[in-house]
Coordinates of C-alpha atoms in Angstrom, one line a residue:
M289 CA 0.0 0.0 0.0
A290 CA 1.3 3.4 -0.9
D291 CA 2.4 5.8 1.8
R292 CA -0.2 8.6 1.5
T293 CA 2.1 11.1 3.2
L294 CA 4.6 11.0 0.3
T295 CA 4.5 13.1 -2.8
R296 CA 6.9 13.2 -5.7
D297 CA 8.1 16.6 -4.5
R298 CA 8.7 15.3 -1.0
V299 CA 10.6 12.3 -2.4
L300 CA 12.8 14.6 -4.6
A301 CA 13.4 17.1 -1.8
G302 CA 14.5 14.2 0.5
A303 CA 16.7 12.8 -2.2
L304 CA 18.4 16.1 -2.7
A305 CA 19.1 16.5 1.0
L306 CA 20.4 12.9 1.1
A307 CA 22.7 13.4 -1.9
D308 CA 24.1 16.5 -0.2
E309 CA 24.8 14.5 2.9
I310 CA 26.3 11.3 1.5
G311 CA 26.9 11.9 -2.2
V312 CA 25.4 10.0 -5.1
E313 CA 27.9 7.1 -5.0
A314 CA 26.5 5.9 -1.7
F315 CA 22.9 6.9 -2.6
T316 CA 20.4 4.0 -2.6
M317 CA 16.7 3.8 -2.7
R318 CA 16.8 1.9 0.7
R319 CA 18.8 4.8 2.3
L320 CA 16.4 7.3 0.8
A321 CA 13.4 5.3 2.2
A322 CA 15.1 5.3 5.7
A323 CA 15.7 9.1 5.5
L324 CA 12.1 9.6 4.6
G325 CA 10.8 7.2 7.2
T326 CA 9.1 5.0 4.7
K327 CA 9.6 1.8 2.7
P328 CA 11.3 1.6 -0.8
M329 CA 8.1 0.4 -2.4
S330 CA 6.3 3.6 -1.3
I331 CA 9.0 5.6 -3.1
Y332 CA 8.6 3.6 -6.3
Y333 CA 4.9 4.6 -6.4
H334 CA 6.0 8.2 -7.0
V335 CA 9.3 7.8 -8.8
P336 CA 10.1 4.7 -10.8
G337 CA 13.8 4.3 -9.8
K338 CA 17.2 5.8 -9.0
E339 CA 17.8 7.2 -12.5
E340 CA 14.6 9.1 -12.4
I341 CA 15.5 10.3 -8.9
L342 CA 18.8 11.6 -10.3
D343 CA 17.0 13.3 -13.2
G344 CA 14.7 15.0 -10.7
I345 CA 17.3 16.2 -8.2
I346 CA 19.6 17.5 -11.0
D347 CA 16.5 19.4 -12.3
L348 CA 16.1 20.9 -8.8
V349 CA 19.8 22.0 -8.9
F350 CA 19.3 23.7 -12.2
G351 CA 16.3 25.5 -10.7
E352 CA 18.4 27.0 -8.0
I353 CA 20.8 28.7 -10.5
E354 CA 19.9 32.3 -11.3
A355 CA 19.1 32.7 -15.0
P356 CA 20.9 35.5 -16.8
P357 CA 19.0 38.8 -16.2
T358 CA 17.5 40.1 -19.4
S359 CA 18.1 43.7 -18.2
L360 CA 21.9 43.5 -18.4
P361 CA 24.5 43.3 -21.2
W362 CA 25.2 39.6 -22.0
T363 CA 28.6 39.6 -20.4
E364 CA 27.3 41.0 -17.1
A365 CA 24.2 38.7 -17.3
M366 CA 26.4 35.7 -17.8
R367 CA 28.7 36.8 -15.0
R368 CA 25.8 36.8 -12.6
R369 CA 24.6 33.4 -13.9
C370 CA 28.0 31.8 -13.5
R371 CA 28.6 33.2 -10.0
S372 CA 25.2 31.8 -9.0
A373 CA 26.0 28.4 -10.6
R374 CA 29.2 28.3 -8.6
E375 CA 27.4 29.0 -5.3
V376 CA 24.8 26.4 -6.1
L377 CA 27.4 23.8 -6.9
R378 CA 29.2 24.5 -3.6
R379 CA 25.9 23.5 -1.9
H380 CA 25.7 20.4 -4.0
P381 CA 29.3 19.3 -4.6
W382 CA 28.2 15.9 -6.0
A383 CA 26.3 17.5 -8.9
P384 CA 28.9 18.8 -11.5
P385 CA 29.6 15.4 -13.1
L386 CA 25.9 14.9 -13.6
M387 CA 24.8 18.3 -14.8
E388 CA 25.0 17.6 -18.5
S389 CA 24.8 13.8 -18.4
R390 CA 21.1 13.3 -18.0
T391 CA 19.3 12.0 -21.1
S392 CA 15.9 13.1 -19.8
P393 CA 16.3 16.7 -18.7
G394 CA 13.5 18.2 -16.6
P395 CA 11.6 21.5 -17.2
L396 CA 13.9 23.5 -14.9
S397 CA 17.0 22.2 -16.7
L398 CA 15.5 23.0 -20.1
A399 CA 14.3 26.5 -19.0
H400 CA 17.8 27.3 -17.7
H401 CA 19.5 26.2 -20.9
D402 CA 17.0 28.1 -22.9
A403 CA 17.5 31.3 -20.9
V404 CA 21.3 31.1 -21.3
I405 CA 21.1 30.6 -25.1
R406 CA 18.6 33.5 -25.3
C407 CA 21.1 35.7 -23.4
L408 CA 24.0 34.9 -25.7
R409 CA 21.9 35.2 -28.9
E410 CA 20.3 38.5 -27.8
G411 CA 23.9 39.7 -27.0
G412 CA 24.7 39.3 -30.7
L413 CA 26.6 36.1 -30.7
S414 CA 26.3 33.8 -33.7
W415 CA 25.1 30.2 -33.2
Q416 CA 28.7 29.0 -33.4
M417 CA 29.9 31.6 -30.8
T418 CA 26.9 30.8 -28.6
A419 CA 28.0 27.2 -28.6
H420 CA 31.6 28.1 -27.9
A421 CA 30.7 30.6 -25.1
Y422 CA 28.3 28.2 -23.4
A423 CA 30.7 25.3 -23.5
T424 CA 33.7 27.3 -22.3
L425 CA 31.8 29.0 -19.4
D426 CA 30.3 25.8 -18.1
A427 CA 33.6 23.9 -18.4
F428 CA 35.2 26.6 -16.2
V429 CA 32.3 26.8 -13.7
Y430 CA 32.0 23.0 -13.4
G431 CA 35.7 22.4 -13.3
F432 CA 36.3 25.1 -10.7
A433 CA 33.5 23.6 -8.6
L434 CA 35.0 20.2 -8.8
Q435 CA 38.5 21.5 -7.9
E436 CA 37.2 23.5 -5.0
A437 CA 35.2 20.6 -3.6
A438 CA 38.3 18.4 -3.8
L439 CA 40.7 20.7 -2.0
P440 CA 42.1 19.1 1.2
F441 CA 41.5 22.3 3.2
G442 CA 38.9 24.9 3.9
G443 CA 41.0 28.0 4.1
G444 CA 42.4 30.3 6.8
E445 CA 44.5 28.7 9.5
E446 CA 43.8 25.2 8.1
L447 CA 45.3 26.1 4.8
G448 CA 48.3 27.8 6.4
D449 CA 49.0 24.7 8.6
L450 CA 48.7 22.4 5.6
A451 CA 50.9 24.6 3.4
S452 CA 53.6 24.9 6.1
E453 CA 53.7 21.2 6.7
L454 CA 54.0 20.6 2.9
T455 CA 56.8 23.0 2.4
E456 CA 58.7 21.7 5.4
A457 CA 58.5 18.2 3.9
L458 CA 59.7 19.2 0.5
P459 CA 63.4 19.7 -0.5
T460 CA 63.6 23.3 -1.7
D461 CA 66.4 22.6 -4.1
R462 CA 64.3 20.1 -6.0
Y463 CA 61.1 22.1 -6.2
P464 CA 62.1 25.7 -5.8
H465 CA 59.3 27.3 -7.7
F466 CA 56.6 25.3 -6.0
V467 CA 58.0 26.1 -2.6
A468 CA 58.4 29.8 -3.5
F469 CA 54.9 30.0 -4.7
T470 CA 53.6 28.4 -1.5
V471 CA 55.7 30.7 0.8
E472 CA 55.4 33.9 -1.2
H473 CA 51.8 33.6 -2.2
V474 CA 49.7 30.9 -0.6
L475 CA 51.0 31.5 2.9
Q476 CA 50.5 35.3 2.7
P477 CA 47.7 36.9 4.7
G478 CA 44.4 37.1 2.8
Y479 CA 45.1 34.3 0.3
R480 CA 42.0 32.5 -0.8
F481 CA 41.8 29.9 -3.6
A482 CA 38.2 31.1 -4.2
D483 CA 39.4 34.5 -5.4
S484 CA 40.7 32.9 -8.6
F485 CA 37.1 32.2 -9.7
D486 CA 36.2 35.9 -10.5
V487 CA 39.6 36.4 -12.1
G488 CA 39.2 33.4 -14.4
L489 CA 35.6 34.3 -15.2
D490 CA 36.6 37.9 -16.1
L491 CA 39.3 36.6 -18.4
I492 CA 37.0 34.2 -20.2
L493 CA 34.2 36.7 -20.7
A494 CA 36.7 39.3 -22.0
G495 CA 38.1 36.8 -24.5
L496 CA 34.6 35.6 -25.6
S497 CA 33.5 39.2 -26.0
S498 CA 36.5 40.0 -28.1
R499 CA 36.1 36.9 -30.3
A500 CA 32.4 37.6 -30.7
R501 CA 33.1 41.1 -31.9
D502 CA 35.6 39.7 -34.5
D503 CA 33.0 37.2 -35.7
S504 CA 30.1 39.6 -35.9
P505 CA 28.8 40.0 -39.5
P506 CA 28.9 43.5 -41.1
G507 CA 26.2 45.8 -39.8
R508 CA 25.9 44.0 -36.4
V509 CA 27.9 44.3 -33.2
A510 CA 28.1 41.5 -30.6
G511 CA 26.1 43.3 -28.0
G512 CA 22.7 42.9 -29.5
Q513 CA 22.7 46.5 -31.0
R514 CA 23.0 47.6 -34.6
P515 CA 25.7 50.4 -35.1
R516 CA 24.7 53.9 -35.7
A517 CA 26.2 56.1 -38.4
G518 CA 29.9 56.5 -37.9
G519 CA 30.2 53.0 -36.4
Q520 CA 28.8 53.8 -33.0
S521 CA 26.1 51.5 -31.6
D522 CA 23.0 52.7 -29.9
A523 CA 24.1 51.0 -26.7
S524 CA 27.6 52.6 -26.7
A525 CA 26.0 56.1 -26.9
T526 CA 24.2 55.7 -23.6
T527 CA 25.9 53.1 -21.5
K528 CA 29.4 52.2 -20.5
P529 CA 30.9 49.0 -21.6
S530 CA 30.8 46.2 -19.0
R531 CA 33.9 44.8 -17.4
G532 CA 33.6 41.8 -19.6
D533 CA 33.4 43.8 -22.9

């Protein structure tokens, strides 16, 4: 008999919380049932199996990521979206390998992808540049999230202690540049690995923006605006270029 207290939404919410707690490798329907205080067969009444559970919780993760705001230039809109994605993936460190692997994407996943493509296209990017920009930005965001989740330290004193132990154990004459980098940069006050995210994102957006301008067909600029007489676009007459332009 089905557990009448369960709903599909409750099952997926419980599954998301369990994945955050134990990861997807250890995730089983039996452990999910225990977390929900029910039996596995009651879960199957709402969701057919583990793959459908994974489809559902990845859809929820996509739903947490802010879509690119339509009111901003495409570089600023994508900066907002990428920062949001990184924060979401920090909450769900198991998710990056699964984000683009699902063969049955849900409505939240599809809506997010559609919003990103719309942002890039309305920014004046060709279909080819849209594909390059989307792939490059997500490779950076997902890769950074994986690297950040795998670091053996959290920061602050913990990082300093680990770095000190590491440099003391290494022969300086064999690895002089690694040791110097650790001592002169990593061990300095204020160092945070996380700071590299914004630097990398700015560099990628600047490069994509430059490439998009080079690839723009005559009569169109890669900012979604047509140029005015003399080569100046409507947007450039009234707004400043964004940091990524």
